PDB file of C-alpha atoms in Angstrom:
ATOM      1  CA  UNK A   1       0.000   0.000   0.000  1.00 95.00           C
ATOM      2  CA  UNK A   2       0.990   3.442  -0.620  1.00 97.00           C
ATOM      3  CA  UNK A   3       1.887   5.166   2.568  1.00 98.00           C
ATOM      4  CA  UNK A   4       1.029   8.855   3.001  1.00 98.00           C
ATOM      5  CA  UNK A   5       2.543  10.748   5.506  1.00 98.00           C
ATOM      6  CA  UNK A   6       2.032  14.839   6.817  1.00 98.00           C
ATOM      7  CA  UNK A   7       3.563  17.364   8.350  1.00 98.00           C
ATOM      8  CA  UNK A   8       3.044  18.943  10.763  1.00 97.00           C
ATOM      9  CA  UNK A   9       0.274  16.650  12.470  1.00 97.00           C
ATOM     10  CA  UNK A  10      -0.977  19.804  14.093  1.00 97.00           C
ATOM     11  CA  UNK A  11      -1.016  23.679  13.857  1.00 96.00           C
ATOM     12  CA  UNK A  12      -2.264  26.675  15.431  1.00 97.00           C
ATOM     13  CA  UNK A  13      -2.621  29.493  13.184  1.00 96.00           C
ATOM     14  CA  UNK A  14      -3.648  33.631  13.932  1.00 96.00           C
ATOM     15  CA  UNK A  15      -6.641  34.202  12.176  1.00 96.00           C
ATOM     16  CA  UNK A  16      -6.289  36.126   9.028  1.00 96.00           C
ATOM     17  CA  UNK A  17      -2.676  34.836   8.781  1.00 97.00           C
ATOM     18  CA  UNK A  18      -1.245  31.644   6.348  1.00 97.00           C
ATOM     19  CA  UNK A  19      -1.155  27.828   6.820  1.00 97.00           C
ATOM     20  CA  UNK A  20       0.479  25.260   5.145  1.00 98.00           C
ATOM     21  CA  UNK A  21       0.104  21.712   4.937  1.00 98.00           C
ATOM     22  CA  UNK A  22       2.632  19.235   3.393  1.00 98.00           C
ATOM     23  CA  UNK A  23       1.880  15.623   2.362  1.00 98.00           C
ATOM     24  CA  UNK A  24       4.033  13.002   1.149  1.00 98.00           C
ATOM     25  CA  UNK A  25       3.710  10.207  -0.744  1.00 98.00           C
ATOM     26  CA  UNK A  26       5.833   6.681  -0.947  1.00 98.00           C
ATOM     27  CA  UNK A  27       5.161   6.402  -4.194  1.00 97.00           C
ATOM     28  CA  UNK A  28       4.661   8.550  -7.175  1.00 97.00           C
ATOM     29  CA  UNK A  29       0.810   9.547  -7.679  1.00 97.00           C
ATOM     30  CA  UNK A  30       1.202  10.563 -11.339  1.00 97.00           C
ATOM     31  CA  UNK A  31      -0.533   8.095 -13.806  1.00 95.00           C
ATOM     32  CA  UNK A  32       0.166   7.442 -17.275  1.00 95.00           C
ATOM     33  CA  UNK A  33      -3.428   9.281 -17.930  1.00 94.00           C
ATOM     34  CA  UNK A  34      -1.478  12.345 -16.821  1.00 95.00           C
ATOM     35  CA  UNK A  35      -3.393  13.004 -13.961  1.00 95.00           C
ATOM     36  CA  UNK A  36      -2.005  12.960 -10.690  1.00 97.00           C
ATOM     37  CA  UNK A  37      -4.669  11.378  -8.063  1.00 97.00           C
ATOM     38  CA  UNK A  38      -3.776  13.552  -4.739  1.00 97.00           C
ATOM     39  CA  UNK A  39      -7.044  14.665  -2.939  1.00 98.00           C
ATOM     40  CA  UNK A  40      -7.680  17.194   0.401  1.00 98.00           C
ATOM     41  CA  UNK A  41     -10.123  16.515   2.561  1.00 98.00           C
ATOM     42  CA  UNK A  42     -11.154  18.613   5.992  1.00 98.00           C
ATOM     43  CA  UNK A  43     -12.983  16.681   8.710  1.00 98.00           C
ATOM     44  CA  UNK A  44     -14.710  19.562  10.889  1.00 98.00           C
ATOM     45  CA  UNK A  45     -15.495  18.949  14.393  1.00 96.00           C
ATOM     46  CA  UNK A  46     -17.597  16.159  14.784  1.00 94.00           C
ATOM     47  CA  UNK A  47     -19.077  16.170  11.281  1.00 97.00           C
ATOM     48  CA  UNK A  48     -17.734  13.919   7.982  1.00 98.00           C
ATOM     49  CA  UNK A  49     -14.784  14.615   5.494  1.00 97.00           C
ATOM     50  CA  UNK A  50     -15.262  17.115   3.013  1.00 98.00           C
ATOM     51  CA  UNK A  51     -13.709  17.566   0.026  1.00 97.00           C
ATOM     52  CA  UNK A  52     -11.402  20.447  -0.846  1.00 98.00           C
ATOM     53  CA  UNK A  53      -8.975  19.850  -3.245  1.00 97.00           C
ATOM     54  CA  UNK A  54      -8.864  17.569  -6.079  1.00 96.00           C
ATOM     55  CA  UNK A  55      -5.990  15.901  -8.405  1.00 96.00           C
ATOM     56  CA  UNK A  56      -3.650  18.316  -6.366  1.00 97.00           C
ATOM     57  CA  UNK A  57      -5.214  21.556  -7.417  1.00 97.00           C
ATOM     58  CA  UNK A  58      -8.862  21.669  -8.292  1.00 97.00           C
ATOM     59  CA  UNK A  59     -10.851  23.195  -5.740  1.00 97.00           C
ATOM     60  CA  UNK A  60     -14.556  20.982  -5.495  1.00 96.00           C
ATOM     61  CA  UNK A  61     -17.178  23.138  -5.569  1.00 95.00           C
ATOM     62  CA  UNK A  62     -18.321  25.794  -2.875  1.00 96.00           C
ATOM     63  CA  UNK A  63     -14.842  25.250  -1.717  1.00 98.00           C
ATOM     64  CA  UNK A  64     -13.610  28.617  -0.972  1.00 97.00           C
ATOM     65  CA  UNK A  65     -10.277  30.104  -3.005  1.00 96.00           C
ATOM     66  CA  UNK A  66      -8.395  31.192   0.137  1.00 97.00           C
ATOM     67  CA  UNK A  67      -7.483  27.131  -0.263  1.00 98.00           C
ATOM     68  CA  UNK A  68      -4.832  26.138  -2.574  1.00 98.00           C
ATOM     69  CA  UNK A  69      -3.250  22.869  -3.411  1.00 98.00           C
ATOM     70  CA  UNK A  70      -0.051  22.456  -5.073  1.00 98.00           C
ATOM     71  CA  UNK A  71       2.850  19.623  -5.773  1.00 98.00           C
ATOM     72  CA  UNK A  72       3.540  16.922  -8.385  1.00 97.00           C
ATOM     73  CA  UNK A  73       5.187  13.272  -7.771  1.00 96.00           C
ATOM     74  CA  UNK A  74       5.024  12.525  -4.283  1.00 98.00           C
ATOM     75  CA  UNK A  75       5.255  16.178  -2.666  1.00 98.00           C
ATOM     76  CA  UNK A  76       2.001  17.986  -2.297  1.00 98.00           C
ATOM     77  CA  UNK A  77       1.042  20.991   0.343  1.00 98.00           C
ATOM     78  CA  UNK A  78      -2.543  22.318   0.796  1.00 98.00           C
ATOM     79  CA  UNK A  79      -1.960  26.745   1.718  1.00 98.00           C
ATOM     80  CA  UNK A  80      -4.516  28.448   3.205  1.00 98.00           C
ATOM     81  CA  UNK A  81      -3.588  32.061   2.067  1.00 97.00           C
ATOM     82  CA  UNK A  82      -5.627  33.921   5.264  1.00 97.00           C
ATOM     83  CA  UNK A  83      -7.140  31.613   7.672  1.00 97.00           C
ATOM     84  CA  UNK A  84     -10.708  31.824   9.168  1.00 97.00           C
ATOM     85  CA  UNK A  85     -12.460  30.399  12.612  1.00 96.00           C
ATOM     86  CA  UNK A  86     -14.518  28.243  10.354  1.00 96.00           C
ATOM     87  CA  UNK A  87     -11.510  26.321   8.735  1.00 97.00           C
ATOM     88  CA  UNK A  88     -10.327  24.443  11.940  1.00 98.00           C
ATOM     89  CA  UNK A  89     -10.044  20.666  11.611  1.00 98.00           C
ATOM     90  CA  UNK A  90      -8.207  18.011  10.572  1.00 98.00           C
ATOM     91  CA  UNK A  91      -7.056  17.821   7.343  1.00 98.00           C
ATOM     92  CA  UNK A  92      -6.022  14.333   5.460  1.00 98.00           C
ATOM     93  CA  UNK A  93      -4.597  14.106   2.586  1.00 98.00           C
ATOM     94  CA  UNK A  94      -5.235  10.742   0.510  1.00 98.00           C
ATOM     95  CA  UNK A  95      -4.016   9.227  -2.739  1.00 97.00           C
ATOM     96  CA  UNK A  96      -6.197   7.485  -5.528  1.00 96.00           C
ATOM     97  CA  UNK A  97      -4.086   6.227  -8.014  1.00 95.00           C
ATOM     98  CA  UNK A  98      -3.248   2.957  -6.339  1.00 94.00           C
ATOM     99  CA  UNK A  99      -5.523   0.674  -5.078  1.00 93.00           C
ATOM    100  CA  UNK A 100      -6.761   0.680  -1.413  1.00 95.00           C
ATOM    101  CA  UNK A 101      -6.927   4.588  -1.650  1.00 96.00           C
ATOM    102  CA  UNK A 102      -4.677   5.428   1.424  1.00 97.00           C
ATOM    103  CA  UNK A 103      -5.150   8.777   3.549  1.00 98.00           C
ATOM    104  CA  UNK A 104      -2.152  10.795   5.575  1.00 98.00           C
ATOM    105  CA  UNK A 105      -2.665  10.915   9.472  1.00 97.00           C
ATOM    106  CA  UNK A 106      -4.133  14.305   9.735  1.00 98.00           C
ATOM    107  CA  UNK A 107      -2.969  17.703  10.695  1.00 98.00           C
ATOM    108  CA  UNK A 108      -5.111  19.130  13.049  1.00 98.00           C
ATOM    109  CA  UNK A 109      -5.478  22.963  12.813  1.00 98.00           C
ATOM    110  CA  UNK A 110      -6.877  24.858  15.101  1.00 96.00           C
ATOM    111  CA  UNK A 111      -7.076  29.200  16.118  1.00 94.00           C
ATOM    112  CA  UNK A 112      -4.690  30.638  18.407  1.00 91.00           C
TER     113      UNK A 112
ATOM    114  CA  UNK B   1     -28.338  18.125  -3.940  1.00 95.00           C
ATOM    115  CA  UNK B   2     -26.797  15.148  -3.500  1.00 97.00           C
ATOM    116  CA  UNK B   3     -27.102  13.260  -0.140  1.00 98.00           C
ATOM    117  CA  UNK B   4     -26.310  10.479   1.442  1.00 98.00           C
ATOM    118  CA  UNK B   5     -28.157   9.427   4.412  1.00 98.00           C
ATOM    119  CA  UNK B   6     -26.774   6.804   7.056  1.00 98.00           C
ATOM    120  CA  UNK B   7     -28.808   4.495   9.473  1.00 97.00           C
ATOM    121  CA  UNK B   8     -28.440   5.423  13.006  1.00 97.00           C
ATOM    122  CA  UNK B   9     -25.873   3.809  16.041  1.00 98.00           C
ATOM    123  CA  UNK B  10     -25.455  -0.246  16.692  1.00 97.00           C
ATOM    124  CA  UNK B  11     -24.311  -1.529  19.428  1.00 98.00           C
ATOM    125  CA  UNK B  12     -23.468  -5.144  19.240  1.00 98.00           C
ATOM    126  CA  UNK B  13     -21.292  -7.746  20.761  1.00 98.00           C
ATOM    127  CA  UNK B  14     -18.255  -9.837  19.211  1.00 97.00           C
ATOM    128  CA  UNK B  15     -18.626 -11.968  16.630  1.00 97.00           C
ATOM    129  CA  UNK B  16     -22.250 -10.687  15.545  1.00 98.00           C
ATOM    130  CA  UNK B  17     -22.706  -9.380  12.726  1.00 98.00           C
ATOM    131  CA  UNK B  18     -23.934  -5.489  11.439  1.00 98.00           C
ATOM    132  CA  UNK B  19     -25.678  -4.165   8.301  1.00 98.00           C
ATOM    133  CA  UNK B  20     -25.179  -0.281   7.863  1.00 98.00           C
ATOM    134  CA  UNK B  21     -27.496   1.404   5.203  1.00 98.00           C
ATOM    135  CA  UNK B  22     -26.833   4.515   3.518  1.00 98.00           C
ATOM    136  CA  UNK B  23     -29.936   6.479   1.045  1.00 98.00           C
ATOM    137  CA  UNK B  24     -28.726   8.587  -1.693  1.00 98.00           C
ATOM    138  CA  UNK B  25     -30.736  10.829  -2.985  1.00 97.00           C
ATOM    139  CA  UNK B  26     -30.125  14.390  -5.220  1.00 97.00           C
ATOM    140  CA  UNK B  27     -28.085  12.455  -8.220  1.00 97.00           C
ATOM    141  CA  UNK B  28     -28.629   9.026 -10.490  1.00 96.00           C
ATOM    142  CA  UNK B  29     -27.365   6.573  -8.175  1.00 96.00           C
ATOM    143  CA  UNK B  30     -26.800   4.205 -10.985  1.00 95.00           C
ATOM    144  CA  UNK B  31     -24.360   6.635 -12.650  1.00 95.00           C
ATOM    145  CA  UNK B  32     -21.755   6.304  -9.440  1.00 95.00           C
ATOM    146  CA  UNK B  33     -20.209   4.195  -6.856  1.00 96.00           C
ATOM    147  CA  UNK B  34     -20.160   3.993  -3.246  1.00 97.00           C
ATOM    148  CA  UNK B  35     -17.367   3.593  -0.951  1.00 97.00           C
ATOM    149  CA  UNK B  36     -16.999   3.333   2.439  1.00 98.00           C
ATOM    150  CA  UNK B  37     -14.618   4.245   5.226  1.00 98.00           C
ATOM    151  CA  UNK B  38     -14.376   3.634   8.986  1.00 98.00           C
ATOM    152  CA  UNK B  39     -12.646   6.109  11.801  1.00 98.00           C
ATOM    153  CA  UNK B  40     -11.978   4.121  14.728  1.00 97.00           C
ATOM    154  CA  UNK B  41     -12.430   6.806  18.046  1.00 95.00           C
ATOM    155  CA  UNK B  42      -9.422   9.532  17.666  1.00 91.00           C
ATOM    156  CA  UNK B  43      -8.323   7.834  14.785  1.00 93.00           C
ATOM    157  CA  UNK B  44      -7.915   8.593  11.103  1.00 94.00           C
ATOM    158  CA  UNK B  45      -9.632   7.203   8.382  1.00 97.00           C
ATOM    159  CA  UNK B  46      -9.297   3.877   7.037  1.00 97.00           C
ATOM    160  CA  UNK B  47     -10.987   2.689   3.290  1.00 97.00           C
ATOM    161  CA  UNK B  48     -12.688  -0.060   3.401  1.00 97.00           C
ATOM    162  CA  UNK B  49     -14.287  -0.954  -0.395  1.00 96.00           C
ATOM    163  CA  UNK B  50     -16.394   0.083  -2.669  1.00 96.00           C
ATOM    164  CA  UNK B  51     -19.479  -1.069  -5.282  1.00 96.00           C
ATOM    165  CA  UNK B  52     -20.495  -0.288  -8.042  1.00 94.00           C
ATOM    166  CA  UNK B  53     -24.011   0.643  -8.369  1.00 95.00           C
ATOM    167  CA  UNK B  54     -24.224  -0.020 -11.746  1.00 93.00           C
ATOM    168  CA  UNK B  55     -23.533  -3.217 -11.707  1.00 93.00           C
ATOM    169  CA  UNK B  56     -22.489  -4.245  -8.269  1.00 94.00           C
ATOM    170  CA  UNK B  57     -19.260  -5.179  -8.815  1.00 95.00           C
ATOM    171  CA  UNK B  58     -17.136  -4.498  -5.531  1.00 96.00           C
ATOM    172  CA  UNK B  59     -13.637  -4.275  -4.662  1.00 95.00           C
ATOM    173  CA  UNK B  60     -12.812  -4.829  -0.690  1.00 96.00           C
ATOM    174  CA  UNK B  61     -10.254  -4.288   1.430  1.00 96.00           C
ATOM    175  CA  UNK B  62      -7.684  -7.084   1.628  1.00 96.00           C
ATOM    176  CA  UNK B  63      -7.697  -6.919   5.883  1.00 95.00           C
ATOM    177  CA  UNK B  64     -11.444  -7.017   5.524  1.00 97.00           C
ATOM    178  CA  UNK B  65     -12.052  -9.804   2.935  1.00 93.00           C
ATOM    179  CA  UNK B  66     -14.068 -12.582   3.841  1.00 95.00           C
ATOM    180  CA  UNK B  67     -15.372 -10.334   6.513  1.00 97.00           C
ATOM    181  CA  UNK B  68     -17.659  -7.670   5.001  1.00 98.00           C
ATOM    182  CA  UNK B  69     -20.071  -7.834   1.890  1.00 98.00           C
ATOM    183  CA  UNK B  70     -20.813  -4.622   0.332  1.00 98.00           C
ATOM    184  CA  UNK B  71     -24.575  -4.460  -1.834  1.00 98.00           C
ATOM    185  CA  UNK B  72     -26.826  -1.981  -3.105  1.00 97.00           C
ATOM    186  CA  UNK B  73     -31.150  -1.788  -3.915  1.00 97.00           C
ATOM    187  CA  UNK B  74     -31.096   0.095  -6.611  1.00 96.00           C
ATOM    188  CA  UNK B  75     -34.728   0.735  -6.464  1.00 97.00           C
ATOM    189  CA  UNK B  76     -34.336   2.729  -3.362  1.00 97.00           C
ATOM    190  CA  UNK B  77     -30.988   3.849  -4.001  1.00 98.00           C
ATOM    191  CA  UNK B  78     -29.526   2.569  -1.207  1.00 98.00           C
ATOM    192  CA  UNK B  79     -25.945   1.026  -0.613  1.00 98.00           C
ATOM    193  CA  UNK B  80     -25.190  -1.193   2.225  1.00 98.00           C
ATOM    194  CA  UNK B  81     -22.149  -2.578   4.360  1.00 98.00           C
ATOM    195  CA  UNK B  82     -22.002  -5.322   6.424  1.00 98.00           C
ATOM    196  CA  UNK B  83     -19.787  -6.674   8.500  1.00 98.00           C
ATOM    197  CA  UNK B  84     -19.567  -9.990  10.442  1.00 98.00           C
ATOM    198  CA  UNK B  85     -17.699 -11.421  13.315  1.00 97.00           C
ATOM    199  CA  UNK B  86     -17.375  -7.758  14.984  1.00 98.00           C
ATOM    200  CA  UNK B  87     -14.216  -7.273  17.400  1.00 97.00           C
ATOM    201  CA  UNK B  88     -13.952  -4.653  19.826  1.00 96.00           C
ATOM    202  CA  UNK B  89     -11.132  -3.057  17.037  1.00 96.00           C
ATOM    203  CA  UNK B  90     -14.225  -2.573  14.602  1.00 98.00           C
ATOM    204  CA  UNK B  91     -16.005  -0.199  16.984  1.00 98.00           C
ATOM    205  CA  UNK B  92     -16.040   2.961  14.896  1.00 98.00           C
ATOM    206  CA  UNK B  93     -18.021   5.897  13.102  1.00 98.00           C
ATOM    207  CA  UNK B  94     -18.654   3.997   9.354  1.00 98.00           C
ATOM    208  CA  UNK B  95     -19.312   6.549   6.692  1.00 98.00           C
ATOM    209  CA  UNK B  96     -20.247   5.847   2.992  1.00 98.00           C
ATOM    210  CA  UNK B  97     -19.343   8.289   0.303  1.00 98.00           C
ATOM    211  CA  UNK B  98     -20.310   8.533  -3.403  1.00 97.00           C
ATOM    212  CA  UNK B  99     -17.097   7.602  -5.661  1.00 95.00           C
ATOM    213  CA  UNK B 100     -16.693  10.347  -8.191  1.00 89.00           C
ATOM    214  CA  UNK B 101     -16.491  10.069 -11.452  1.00 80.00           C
ATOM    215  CA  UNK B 102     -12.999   9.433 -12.113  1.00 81.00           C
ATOM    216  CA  UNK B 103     -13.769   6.148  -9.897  1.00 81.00           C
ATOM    217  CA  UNK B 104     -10.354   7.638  -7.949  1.00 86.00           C
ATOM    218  CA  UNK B 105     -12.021   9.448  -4.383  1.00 91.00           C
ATOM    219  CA  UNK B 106     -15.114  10.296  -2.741  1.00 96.00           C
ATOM    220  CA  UNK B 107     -16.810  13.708  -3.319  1.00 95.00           C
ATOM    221  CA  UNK B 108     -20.185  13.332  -0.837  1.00 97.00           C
ATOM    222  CA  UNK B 109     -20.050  11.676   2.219  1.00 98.00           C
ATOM    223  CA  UNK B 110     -22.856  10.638   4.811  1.00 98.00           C
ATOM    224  CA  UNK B 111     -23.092  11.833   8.283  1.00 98.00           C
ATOM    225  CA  UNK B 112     -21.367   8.409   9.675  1.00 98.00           C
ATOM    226  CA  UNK B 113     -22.681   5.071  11.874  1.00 98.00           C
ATOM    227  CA  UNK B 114     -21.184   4.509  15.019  1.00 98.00           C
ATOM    228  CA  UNK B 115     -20.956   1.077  15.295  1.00 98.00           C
ATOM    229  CA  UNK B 116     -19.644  -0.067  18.710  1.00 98.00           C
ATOM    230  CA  UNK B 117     -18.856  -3.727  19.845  1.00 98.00           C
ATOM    231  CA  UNK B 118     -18.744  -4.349  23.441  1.00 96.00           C
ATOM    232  CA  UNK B 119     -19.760  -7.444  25.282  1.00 94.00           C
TER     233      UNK B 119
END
């Protein structure tokens, strides 16, 4: 399996000020299709993953653009240009390309 | 808009069995898959398979085959999971998720089953 890893595995950010998230992955996640299966998800206090960011830098939709994903091969990192109360969490990153579709361990972020 | 709703808590003891349902509704469930993923208590998040329900093929995971059969009513658009010969290590919050397009993540997720086995 595919082992995803993060850093850091948490953060406490000022509001209004810049995060950034970086994944890892053991393995290349570019296929021969030319797509590169990385994915962001945020997992709000007590509710279900959402998804953010797709094939490293699509946001989904309603998915506001102060979230940007970036990175190619195995190096990947989610920015959140100013950060708001509503975007605490923990994040996961997870890869698709490979068969079982592994996540990263979380970063939590949450407001100083 | 899509949706995807979940049944509500179990509580069951080792080595019985549970059967999670999950509604979709808001898109043409024939037209996408479902997956689902578990989160044992402070943990992450751990896939578990997925069917297609188009045709109901399914693809599990390997730690779970043998264990868990994944199936889906098409006529009420509704996927289920279940799992047999429960351990204490599968109590956790099961979620289902609609497999987008690309057949490569999970774009809409239910609100999550907490499943806990205790004797």
């Amino acid at each position: 399996d595919i082992v995803m890893t993060q850093t850091p595995l948490s953060l406490s950010v000022t509001p209004g000020q810049p995060a950034s998230i970086s994944c890892k992955s053991s393995q290349s996640l570019l296929h021969s299709d030319g797509k590169t299966y990385l994915y962001w998800y945020l997992q709000k206090p007590g509710q279900s993953p959402q998804l953010l960011i797709y094939e490293v830098s699509s946001r989904f939709s309603g998915v506001p653009d102060r979230f940007s994903g970036s990175g190619s091969g195995t190096d990947f990192t989610l920015k959140i240009s100013r950060v708001e109360a509503e975007d605490v969490g923990v994040y996961y990153c997870m890869q698709g390309i490979h068969l079982p579709p592994t996540f990263g361990p979380g970063t939590k972020v949450d407001i100083k | 808009q899509v949706q995807l709703v979940q049944s509500g808590a179990e509580v069951k003891k080792p080595g019985a069995s549970v059967k999670v349902s999950c509604k979709a509704s808001g898109y043409t469930f024939t037209s996408y898959g479902i997956s689902w993923v578990r989160q044992a208590p402070g943990q992450g998040l751990e896939w578990m398979g997925w069917i297609s329900a188009y045709n109901g093929n399914t693809n599990y995971a390997q730690k779970l085959q043998g264990r868990v059969t994944m199936t889906t009513d098409t006529s009420t658009s509704t996927a289920y999971m279940e799992l047999r010969s429960l351990r204490s290590d599968d109590t956790a919050v099961y979620y289902c998720a609609r497999v987008t397009w690309t057949g490569r993540s999970f774009d809409y997720w239910g609100q999550g089953t907490l499943v806990t086995v205790s004797s």
